[in-house]
Amino acid sequence: EIVLTQSPTTIAASPGEKVTITCRASSSVSYMYWYQQKSGASPKLWIYDTSKLASGVPNRFSGSGSGTSYSLTINTMETEDAATYYCQQWSSTPPTFGAGTKLELK
Amino acid sequence: EVQLVESGGGLVQPGRSLKLSCVASGFTFSNYGMNWIRQAPGKGLEWVAYISSGSSYIYYAETVKGRFTISRDNAKNTLYLQMTSLRSEDTALYYCARSDYDGFYFDYWGQGVMVTVSS
């Protein structure tokens, strides 16, 4: 199965700061998907097809990458962005998730 | 509005069985593949099983293969997960999640149902 390694595990950012979360795959994948999960809530689709924002996602978010290296970037951190972010692939079965990156407010 | 509502969780002893249900509304259930995804307390997400729209294709995680069975009733807009030979490591919040039309990501999630396996 394809293993997804996210970094960092935890990051603290101040409002207005730029944040980048990286997801590396053990084998090449065609697309990467990202989810946001806030404490006590279900995950929400955040980015699909590597760079497309899900409905309602602010355009300060962006996704990029190819092959084995992908990233989620927040151009300017806002308080509501504090959450855990997971990457996910389904280029091969089973679909797998990264371990998550917890983004905290500094 | 898409809604997925899970039920059937609870406390169960190791080795016993439990059946989860997920009732879907707000979309044409029979057109979409569906999944079960779980999250152990304080841990990350683990995909468990997938069933295609017409039940022709079914996949399982290795950790549950042979013990769990995913099924669906399109007439009742309901997804199921029959879990047998439960282990302590199956303790988790179980989410029902819809696959996007092409099947490669999870575009809507339920609120989750807790399954606790303990003696």
PDB file of N, CA and C in Angstrom, chain B residues 10 58 63 77-78 92:
ATOM      1  N   GLY B  10     -21.858   0.957  19.801  1.00  0.00           N
ATOM      2  CA  GLY B  10     -22.022   0.666  21.217  1.00  0.00           C
ATOM      3  C   GLY B  10     -20.841  -0.079  21.776  1.00  0.00           C
ATOM      4  N   ILE B  58     -16.399  -4.426  -4.311  1.00  0.00           N
ATOM      5  CA  ILE B  58     -16.269  -4.293  -2.866  1.00  0.00           C
ATOM      6  C   ILE B  58     -14.807  -4.482  -2.510  1.00  0.00           C
ATOM      7  N   THR B  63      -6.831  -5.099   7.465  1.00  0.00           N
ATOM      8  CA  THR B  63      -7.054  -5.240   8.903  1.00  0.00           C
ATOM      9  C   THR B  63      -8.449  -5.774   9.244  1.00  0.00           C
ATOM     10  N   ASN B  77     -31.934   3.351   0.803  1.00  0.00           N
ATOM     11  CA  ASN B  77     -30.902   4.397   0.944  1.00  0.00           C
ATOM     12  C   ASN B  77     -30.009   4.149   2.157  1.00  0.00           C
ATOM     13  N   THR B  78     -29.633   2.902   2.362  1.00  0.00           N
ATOM     14  CA  THR B  78     -28.915   2.536   3.574  1.00  0.00           C
ATOM     15  C   THR B  78     -27.672   1.721   3.263  1.00  0.00           C
ATOM     16  N   ALA B  92     -13.217   2.432  17.725  1.00  0.00           N
ATOM     17  CA  ALA B  92     -13.043   3.640  16.911  1.00  0.00           C
ATOM     18  C   ALA B  92     -14.389   4.310  16.676  1.00  0.00           C
TER      19      ALA B  92
END
